[in-house]
CSV table of C-alpha atoms in Angstrom, one decimal:
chain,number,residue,atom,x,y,z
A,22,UNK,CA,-6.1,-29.1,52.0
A,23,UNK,CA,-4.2,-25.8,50.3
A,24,UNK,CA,-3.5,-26.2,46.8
A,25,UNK,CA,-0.5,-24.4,45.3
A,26,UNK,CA,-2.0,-21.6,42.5
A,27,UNK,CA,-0.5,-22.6,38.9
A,28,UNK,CA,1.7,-19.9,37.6
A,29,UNK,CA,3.8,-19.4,34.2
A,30,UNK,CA,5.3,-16.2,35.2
A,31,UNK,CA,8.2,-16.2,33.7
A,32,UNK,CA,7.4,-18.5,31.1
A,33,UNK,CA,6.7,-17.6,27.2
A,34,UNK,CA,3.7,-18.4,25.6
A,35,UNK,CA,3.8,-18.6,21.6
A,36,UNK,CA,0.6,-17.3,20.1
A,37,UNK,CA,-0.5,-18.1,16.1
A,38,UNK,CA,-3.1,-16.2,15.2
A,39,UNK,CA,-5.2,-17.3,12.3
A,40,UNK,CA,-7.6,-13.8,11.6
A,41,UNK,CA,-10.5,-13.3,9.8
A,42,UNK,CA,-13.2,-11.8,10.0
A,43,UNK,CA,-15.5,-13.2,12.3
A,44,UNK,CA,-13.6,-15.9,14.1
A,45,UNK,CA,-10.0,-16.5,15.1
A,46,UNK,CA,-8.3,-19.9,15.0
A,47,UNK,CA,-5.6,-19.5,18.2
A,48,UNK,CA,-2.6,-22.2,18.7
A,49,UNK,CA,-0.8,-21.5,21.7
A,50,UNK,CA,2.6,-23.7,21.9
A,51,UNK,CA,4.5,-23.2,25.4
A,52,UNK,CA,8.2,-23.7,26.2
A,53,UNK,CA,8.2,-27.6,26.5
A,54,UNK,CA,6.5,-28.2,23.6
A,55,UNK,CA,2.5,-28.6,24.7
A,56,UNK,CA,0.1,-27.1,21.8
A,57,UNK,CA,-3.3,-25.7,22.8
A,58,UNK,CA,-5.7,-24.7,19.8
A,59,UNK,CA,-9.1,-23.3,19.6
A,60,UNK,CA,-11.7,-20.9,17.4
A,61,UNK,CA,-12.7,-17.7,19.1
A,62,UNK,CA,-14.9,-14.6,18.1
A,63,UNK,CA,-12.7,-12.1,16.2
A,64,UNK,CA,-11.8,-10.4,19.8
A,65,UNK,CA,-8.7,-9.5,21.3
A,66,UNK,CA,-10.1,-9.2,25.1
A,67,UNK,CA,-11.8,-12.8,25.2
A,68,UNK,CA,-8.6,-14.0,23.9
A,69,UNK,CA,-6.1,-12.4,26.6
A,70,UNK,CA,-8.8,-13.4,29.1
A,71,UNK,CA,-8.8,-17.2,27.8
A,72,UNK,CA,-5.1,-17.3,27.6
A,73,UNK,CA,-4.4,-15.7,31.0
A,74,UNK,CA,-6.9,-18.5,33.0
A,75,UNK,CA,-5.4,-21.0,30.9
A,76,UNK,CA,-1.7,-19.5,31.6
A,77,UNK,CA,-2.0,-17.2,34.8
A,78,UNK,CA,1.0,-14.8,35.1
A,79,UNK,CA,2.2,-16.0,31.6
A,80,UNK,CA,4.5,-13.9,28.8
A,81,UNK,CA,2.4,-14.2,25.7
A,82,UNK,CA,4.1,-13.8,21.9
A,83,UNK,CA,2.0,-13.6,19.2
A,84,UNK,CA,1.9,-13.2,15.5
A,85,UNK,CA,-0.5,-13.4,12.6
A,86,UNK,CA,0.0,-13.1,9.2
A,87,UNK,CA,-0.8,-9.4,7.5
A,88,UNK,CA,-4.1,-9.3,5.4
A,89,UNK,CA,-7.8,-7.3,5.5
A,90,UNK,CA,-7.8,-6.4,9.4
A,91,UNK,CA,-4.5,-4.2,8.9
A,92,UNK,CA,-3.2,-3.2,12.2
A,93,UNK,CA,-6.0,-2.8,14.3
A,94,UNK,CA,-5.4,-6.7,15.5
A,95,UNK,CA,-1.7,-5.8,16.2
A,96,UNK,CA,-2.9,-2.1,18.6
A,97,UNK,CA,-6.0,-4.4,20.1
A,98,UNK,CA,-3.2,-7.3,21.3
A,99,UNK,CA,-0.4,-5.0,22.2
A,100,UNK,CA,-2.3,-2.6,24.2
A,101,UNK,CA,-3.9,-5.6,26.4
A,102,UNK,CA,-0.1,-6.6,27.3
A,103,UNK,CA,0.6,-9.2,23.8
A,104,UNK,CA,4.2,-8.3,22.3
A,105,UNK,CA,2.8,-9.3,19.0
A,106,UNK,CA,4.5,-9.0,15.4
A,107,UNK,CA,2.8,-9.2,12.2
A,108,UNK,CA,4.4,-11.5,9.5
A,109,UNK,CA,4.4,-11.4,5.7
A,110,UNK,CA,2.1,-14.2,4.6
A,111,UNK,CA,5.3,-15.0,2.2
A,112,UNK,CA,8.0,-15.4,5.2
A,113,UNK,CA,6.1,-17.9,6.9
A,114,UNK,CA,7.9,-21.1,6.6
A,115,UNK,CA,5.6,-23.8,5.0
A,116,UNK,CA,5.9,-26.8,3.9
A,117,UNK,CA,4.6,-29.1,0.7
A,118,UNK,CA,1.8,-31.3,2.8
A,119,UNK,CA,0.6,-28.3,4.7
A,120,UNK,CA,0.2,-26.1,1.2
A,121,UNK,CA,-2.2,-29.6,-0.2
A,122,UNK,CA,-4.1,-29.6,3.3
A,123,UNK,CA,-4.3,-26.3,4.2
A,124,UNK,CA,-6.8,-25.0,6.9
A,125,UNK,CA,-7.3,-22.8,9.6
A,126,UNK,CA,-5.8,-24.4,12.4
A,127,UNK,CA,-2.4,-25.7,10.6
A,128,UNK,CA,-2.3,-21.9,9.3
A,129,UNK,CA,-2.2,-20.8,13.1
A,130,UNK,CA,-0.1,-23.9,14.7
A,131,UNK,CA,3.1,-23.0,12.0
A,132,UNK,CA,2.7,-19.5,12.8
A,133,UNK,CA,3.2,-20.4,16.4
A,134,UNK,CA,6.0,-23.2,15.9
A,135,UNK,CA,7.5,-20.9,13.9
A,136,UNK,CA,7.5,-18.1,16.6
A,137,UNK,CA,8.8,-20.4,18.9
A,138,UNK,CA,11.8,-21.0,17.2
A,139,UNK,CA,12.4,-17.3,16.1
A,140,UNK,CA,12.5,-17.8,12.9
A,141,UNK,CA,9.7,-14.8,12.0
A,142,UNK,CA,10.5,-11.3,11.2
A,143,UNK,CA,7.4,-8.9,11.6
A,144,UNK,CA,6.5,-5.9,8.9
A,145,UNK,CA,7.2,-2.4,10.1
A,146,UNK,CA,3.8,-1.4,11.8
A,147,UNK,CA,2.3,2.3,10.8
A,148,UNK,CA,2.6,4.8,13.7
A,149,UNK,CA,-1.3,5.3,14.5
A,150,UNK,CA,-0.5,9.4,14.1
A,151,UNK,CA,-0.2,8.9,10.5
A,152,UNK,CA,-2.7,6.8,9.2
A,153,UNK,CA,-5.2,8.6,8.3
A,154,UNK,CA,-3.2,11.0,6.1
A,155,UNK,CA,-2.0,7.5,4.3
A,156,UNK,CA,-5.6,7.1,4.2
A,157,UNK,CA,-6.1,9.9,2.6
A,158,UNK,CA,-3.6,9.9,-0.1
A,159,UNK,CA,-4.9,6.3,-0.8
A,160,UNK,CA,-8.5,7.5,-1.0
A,161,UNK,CA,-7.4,10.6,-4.0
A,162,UNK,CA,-5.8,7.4,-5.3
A,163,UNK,CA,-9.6,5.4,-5.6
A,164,UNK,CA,-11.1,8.5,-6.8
A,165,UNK,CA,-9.0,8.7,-9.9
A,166,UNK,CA,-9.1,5.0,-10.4
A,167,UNK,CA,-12.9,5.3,-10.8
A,168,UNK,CA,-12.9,9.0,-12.5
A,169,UNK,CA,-11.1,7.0,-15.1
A,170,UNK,CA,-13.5,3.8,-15.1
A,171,UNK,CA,-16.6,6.7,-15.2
A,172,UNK,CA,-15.1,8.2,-18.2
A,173,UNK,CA,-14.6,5.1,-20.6
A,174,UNK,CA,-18.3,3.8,-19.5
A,175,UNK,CA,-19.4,7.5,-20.7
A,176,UNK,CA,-17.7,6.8,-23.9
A,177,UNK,CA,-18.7,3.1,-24.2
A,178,UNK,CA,-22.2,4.5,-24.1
A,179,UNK,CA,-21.5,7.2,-26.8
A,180,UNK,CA,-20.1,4.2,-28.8
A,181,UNK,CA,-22.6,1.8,-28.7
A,182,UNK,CA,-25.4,5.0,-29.4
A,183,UNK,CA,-23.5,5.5,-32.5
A,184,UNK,CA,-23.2,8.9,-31.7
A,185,UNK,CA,-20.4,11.2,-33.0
A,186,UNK,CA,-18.1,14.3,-32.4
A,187,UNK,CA,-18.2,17.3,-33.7
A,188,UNK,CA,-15.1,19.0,-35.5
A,189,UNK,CA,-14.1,20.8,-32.1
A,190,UNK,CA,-13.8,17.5,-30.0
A,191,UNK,CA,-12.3,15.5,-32.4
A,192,UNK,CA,-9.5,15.6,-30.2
A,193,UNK,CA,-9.1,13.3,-27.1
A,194,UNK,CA,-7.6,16.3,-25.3
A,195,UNK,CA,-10.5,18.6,-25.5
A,196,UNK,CA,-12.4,15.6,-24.0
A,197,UNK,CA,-14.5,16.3,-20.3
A,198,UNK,CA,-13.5,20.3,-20.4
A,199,UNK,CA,-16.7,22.5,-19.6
A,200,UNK,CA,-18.0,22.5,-23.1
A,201,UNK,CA,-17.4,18.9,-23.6
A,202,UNK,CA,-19.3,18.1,-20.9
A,203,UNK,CA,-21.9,20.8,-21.8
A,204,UNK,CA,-22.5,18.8,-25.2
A,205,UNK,CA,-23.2,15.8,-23.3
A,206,UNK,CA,-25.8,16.9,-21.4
A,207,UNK,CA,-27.9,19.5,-23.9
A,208,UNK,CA,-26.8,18.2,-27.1
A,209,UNK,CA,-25.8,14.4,-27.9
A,210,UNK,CA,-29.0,12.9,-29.0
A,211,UNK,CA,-29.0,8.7,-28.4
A,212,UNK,CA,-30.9,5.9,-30.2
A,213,UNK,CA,-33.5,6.0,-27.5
A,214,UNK,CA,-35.7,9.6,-26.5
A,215,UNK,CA,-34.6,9.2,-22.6
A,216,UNK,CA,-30.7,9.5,-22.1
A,217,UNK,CA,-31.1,9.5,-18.4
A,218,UNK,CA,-28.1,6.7,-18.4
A,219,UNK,CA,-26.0,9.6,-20.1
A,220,UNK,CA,-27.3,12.0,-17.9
A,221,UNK,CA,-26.7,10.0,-14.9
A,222,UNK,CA,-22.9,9.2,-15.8
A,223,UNK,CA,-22.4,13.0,-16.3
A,224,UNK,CA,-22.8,13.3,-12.5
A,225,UNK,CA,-20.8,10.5,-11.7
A,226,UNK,CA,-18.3,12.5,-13.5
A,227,UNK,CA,-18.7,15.7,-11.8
A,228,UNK,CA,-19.2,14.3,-8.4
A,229,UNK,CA,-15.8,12.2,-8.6
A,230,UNK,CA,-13.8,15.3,-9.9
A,231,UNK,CA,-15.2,17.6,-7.1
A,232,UNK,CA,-14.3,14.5,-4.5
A,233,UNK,CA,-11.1,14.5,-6.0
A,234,UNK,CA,-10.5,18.2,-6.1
A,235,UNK,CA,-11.7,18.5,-2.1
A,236,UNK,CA,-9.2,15.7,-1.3
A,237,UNK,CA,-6.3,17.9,-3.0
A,238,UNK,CA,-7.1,21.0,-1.1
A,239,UNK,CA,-6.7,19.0,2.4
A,240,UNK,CA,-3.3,17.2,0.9
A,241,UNK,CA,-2.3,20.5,0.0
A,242,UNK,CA,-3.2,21.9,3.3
A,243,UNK,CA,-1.7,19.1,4.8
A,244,UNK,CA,2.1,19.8,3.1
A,245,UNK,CA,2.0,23.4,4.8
A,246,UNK,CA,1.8,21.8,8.4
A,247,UNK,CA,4.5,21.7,10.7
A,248,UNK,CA,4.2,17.6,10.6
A,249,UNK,CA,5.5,18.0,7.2
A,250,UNK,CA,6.3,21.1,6.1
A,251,UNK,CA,10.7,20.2,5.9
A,252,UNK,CA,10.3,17.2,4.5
A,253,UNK,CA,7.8,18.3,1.9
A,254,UNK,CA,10.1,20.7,0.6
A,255,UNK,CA,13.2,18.7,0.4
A,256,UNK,CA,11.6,15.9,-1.4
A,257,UNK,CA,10.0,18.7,-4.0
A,258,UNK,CA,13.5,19.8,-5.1
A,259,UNK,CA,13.6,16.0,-6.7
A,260,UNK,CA,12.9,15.7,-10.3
A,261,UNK,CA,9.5,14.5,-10.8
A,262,UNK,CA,8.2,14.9,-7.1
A,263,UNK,CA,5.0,17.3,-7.0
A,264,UNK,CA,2.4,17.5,-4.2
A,265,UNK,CA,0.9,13.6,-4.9
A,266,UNK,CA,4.2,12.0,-5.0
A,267,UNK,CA,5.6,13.7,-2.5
A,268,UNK,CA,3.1,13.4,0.4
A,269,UNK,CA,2.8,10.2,-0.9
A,270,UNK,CA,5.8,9.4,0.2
A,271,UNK,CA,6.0,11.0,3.5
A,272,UNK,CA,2.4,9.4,4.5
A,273,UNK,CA,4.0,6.1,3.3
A,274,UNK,CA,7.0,6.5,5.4
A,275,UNK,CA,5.3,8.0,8.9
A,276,UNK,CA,7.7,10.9,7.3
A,277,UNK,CA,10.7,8.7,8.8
A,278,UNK,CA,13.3,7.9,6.4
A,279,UNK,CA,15.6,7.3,9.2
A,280,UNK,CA,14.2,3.4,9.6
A,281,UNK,CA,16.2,2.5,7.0
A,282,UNK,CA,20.0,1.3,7.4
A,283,UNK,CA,20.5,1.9,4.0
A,284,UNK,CA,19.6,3.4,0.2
A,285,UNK,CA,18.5,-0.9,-0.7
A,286,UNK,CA,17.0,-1.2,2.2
A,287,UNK,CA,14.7,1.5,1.2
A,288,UNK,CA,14.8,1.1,-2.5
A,289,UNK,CA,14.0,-3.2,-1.4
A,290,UNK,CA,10.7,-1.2,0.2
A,291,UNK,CA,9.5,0.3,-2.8
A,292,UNK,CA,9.9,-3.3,-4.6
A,293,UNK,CA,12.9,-1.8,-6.8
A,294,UNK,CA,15.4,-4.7,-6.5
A,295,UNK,CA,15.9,-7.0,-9.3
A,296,UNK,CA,14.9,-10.6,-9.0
A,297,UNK,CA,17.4,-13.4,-9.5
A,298,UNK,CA,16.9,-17.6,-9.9
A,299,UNK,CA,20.5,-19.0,-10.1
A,300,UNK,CA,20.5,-22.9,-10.8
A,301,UNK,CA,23.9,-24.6,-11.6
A,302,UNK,CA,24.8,-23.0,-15.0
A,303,UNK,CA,21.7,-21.0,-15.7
A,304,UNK,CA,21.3,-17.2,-14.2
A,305,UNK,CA,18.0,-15.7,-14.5
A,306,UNK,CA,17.7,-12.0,-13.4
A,307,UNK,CA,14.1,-9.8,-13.4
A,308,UNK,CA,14.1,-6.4,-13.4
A,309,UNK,CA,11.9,-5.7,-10.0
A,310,UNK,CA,10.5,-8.1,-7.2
A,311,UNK,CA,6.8,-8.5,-6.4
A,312,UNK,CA,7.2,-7.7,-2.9
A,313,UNK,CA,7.5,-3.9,-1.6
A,314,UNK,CA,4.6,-1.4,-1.4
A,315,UNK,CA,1.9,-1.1,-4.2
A,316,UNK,CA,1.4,2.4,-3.1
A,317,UNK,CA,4.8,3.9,-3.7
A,318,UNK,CA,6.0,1.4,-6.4
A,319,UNK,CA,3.8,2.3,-9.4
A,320,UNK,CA,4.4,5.9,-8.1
A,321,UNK,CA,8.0,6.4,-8.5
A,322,UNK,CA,7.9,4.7,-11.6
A,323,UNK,CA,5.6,7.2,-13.4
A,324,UNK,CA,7.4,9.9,-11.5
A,325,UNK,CA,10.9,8.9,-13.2
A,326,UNK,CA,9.2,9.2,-16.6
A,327,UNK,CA,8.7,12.7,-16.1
A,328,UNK,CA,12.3,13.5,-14.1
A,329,UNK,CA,14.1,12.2,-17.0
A,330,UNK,CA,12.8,14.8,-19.2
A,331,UNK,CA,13.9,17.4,-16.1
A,332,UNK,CA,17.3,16.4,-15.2
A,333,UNK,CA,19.8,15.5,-17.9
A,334,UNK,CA,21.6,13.4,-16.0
A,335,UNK,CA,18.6,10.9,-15.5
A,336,UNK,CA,17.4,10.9,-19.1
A,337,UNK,CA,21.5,10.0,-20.5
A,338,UNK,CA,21.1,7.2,-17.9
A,339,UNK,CA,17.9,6.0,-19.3
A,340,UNK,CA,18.7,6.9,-22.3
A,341,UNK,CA,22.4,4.7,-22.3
A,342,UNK,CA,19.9,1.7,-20.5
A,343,UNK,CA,17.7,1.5,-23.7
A,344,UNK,CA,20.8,0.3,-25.9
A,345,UNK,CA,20.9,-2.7,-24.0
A,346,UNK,CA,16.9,-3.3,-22.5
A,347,UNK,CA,13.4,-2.2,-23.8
A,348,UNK,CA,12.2,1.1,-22.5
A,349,UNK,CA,9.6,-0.4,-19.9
A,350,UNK,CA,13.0,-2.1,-17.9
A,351,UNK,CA,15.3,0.7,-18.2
A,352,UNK,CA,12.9,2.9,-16.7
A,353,UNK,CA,12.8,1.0,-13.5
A,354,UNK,CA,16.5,1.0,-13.6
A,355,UNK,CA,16.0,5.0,-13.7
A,356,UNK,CA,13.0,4.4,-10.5
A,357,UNK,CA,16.0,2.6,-8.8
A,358,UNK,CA,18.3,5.7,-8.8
A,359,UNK,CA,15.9,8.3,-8.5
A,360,UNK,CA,14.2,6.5,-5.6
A,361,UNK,CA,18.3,6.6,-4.0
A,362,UNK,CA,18.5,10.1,-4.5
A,363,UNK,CA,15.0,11.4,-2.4
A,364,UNK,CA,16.8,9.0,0.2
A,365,UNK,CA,19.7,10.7,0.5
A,366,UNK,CA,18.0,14.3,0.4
A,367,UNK,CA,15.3,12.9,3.5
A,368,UNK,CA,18.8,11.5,5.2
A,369,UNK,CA,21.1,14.3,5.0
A,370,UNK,CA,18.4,16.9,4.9
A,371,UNK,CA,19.8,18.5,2.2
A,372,UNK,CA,18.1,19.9,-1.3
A,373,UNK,CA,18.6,18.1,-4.5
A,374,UNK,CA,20.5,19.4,-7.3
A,375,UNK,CA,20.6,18.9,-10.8
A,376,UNK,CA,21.2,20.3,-14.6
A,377,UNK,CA,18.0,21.0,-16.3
A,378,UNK,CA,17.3,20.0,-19.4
């Protein structure tokens, strides 16, 4: 006797992806309701090929929540035929119970009710052409972070050996020039006869600033290419913006502005907007949110400490804004409106202005 072959074409399948590293836990809710959950290997491949016998001819939708695998889940589902978002772990509606008994498989099975119902809003997903100049500019960023953290072990060491400076590097600005680092090596003398340990955080010193200086020379390189060349030099008429912050930017951005609607859409990216709790009578208002990139962020706000010194309109603002707030909230109010104006010079392509002071 023929038997009809099952089909779901034209059906949608919701997918909730629970990732980690080595294993997947995978709900799958269809149209009328059914849920179908399972662990798998970490492998995009063996889960299109169990969902497709399990759902021949089927339209799969899939999320999972953003976190250490990046996009390389969201390229690896999409490219095998998935139209797959990936959600802020924060936007995922949750409820009380499921935060006290939390686990793998309710993770993916609210992910994929939630999917169902539309009610999930997936994170913009970096254009593959520019990730590895984000990489880069993130990677400068390490460096310094642990040029810094090699630097204050070298002086811990110096501390503890009770050794001290001479007259000429009394100063913390003559610190790790040529000579400085000269002393270090032929001169200090420490409790012990070896100072390998000194000798040893020397090189850490050296290596990280040549890493560091190496990683310039391609950013710099990398500004003078067609791919960002315009941009580059509209967002270095800005206040503030040199090569770092930038190509920061751009590399942040895939060097498209034009995603966003809007200057708070943009300025909401950078994690800019104020915060605000209203309850009956009592208003609460932050200066800035948590959300928004950690990149870009910390970035603008040390760049608007050096454009208010450069355009005089900025430092009035900032400088009207202390009267009212401490110095560490008005300059965010400053990041706010500087952050507006290298919009508005990406948008309209045009050069920024301004009265030096």
């Amino acid at each position: 006797m023929q038997r009809n072959k099952i089909s779901f074409k034209g059906q949608n399948i919701y997918v909730g992806i629970d990732v980690h590293l080595k294993t997947w836990h995978v709900t799958t809710v269809t149209e009328s309701g059914y849920k179908y959950s399972f662990a798998q290997h970490s492998d995009a491949k063996e889960l299109f090929d169990r969902l497709n016998r399990k759902f021949p001819d089927a339209h799969f939708l899939s999320a999972y929540e953003a976190g250490f695998c990046g996009f390389s889940a969201h390229y690896a589902l999409t490219e095998l035929g998935f139209e797959n978002i990936v959600v802020h772990a924060a936007d995922i509606p949750t409820t009380g119970k499921e935060k006290a008994m939390k686990t793998d498989a309710v993770d993916s099975e609210k992910i994929a009710w939630a999917l169902k119902r539309g009610e999930l809003t997936g994170i913009y997903v970096k254009d593959k052409r520019y990730m590895d100049d984000t990489n880069l500019m993130r990677l400068r960023q390490r460096f310094v972070t642990d040029l810094s953290r090699q630097k204050n072990r070298t002086k811990h060491l110096l501390y503890t050996q009770g050794v001290t400076y001479p007259e000429r590097f009394r100063k913390n600005r003559t610190h790790w020039s040529h000579n400085f680092m000269s002393w270090l090596r032929n001169e200090v003398s420490l409790l012990s006869e070896e100072k390998r340990s000194l000798v040893l955080l020397c090189d850490q010193v050296e290596n990280t600033r040549r890493s560091i200086l190496a990683v310039t020379r391609e950013i710099r390189r990398l500004s003078t290419t067609d791919k960002y060349k315009e941009n580059y030099d509209l967002l270095a008429s800005v206040p503030g913006f040199g090569l770092i912050m930038s190509m920061s930017m751009l590399t942040e951005l895939d060097n498209n502005v034009a995603r966003f609607p809007n200057e708070r859409t943009f300025v909401s990216m950078l994690g800019l907007i104020p915060t605000c709790h209203d309850s009956g009578e009592k208003k609460v208002s932050g200066e800035k949110t948590n959300r928004g990139s950690k990149h870009l962020g910390p970035l603008i706000i040390e760049t608007s400490w050096v454009a208010i010194y450069r355009d005089m309109e900025l430092g009035a603002y900032y400088s009207n804004c202390c009267q009212s707030m401490k110095p560490h909230k008005a300059i965010i109010k400053v990041a706010r409106k500087l952050a507006c104006r290298a919009y508005a010079v990406l948008k309209t392509k045009t050069k920024y202005k301004y009265e030096q002071s």
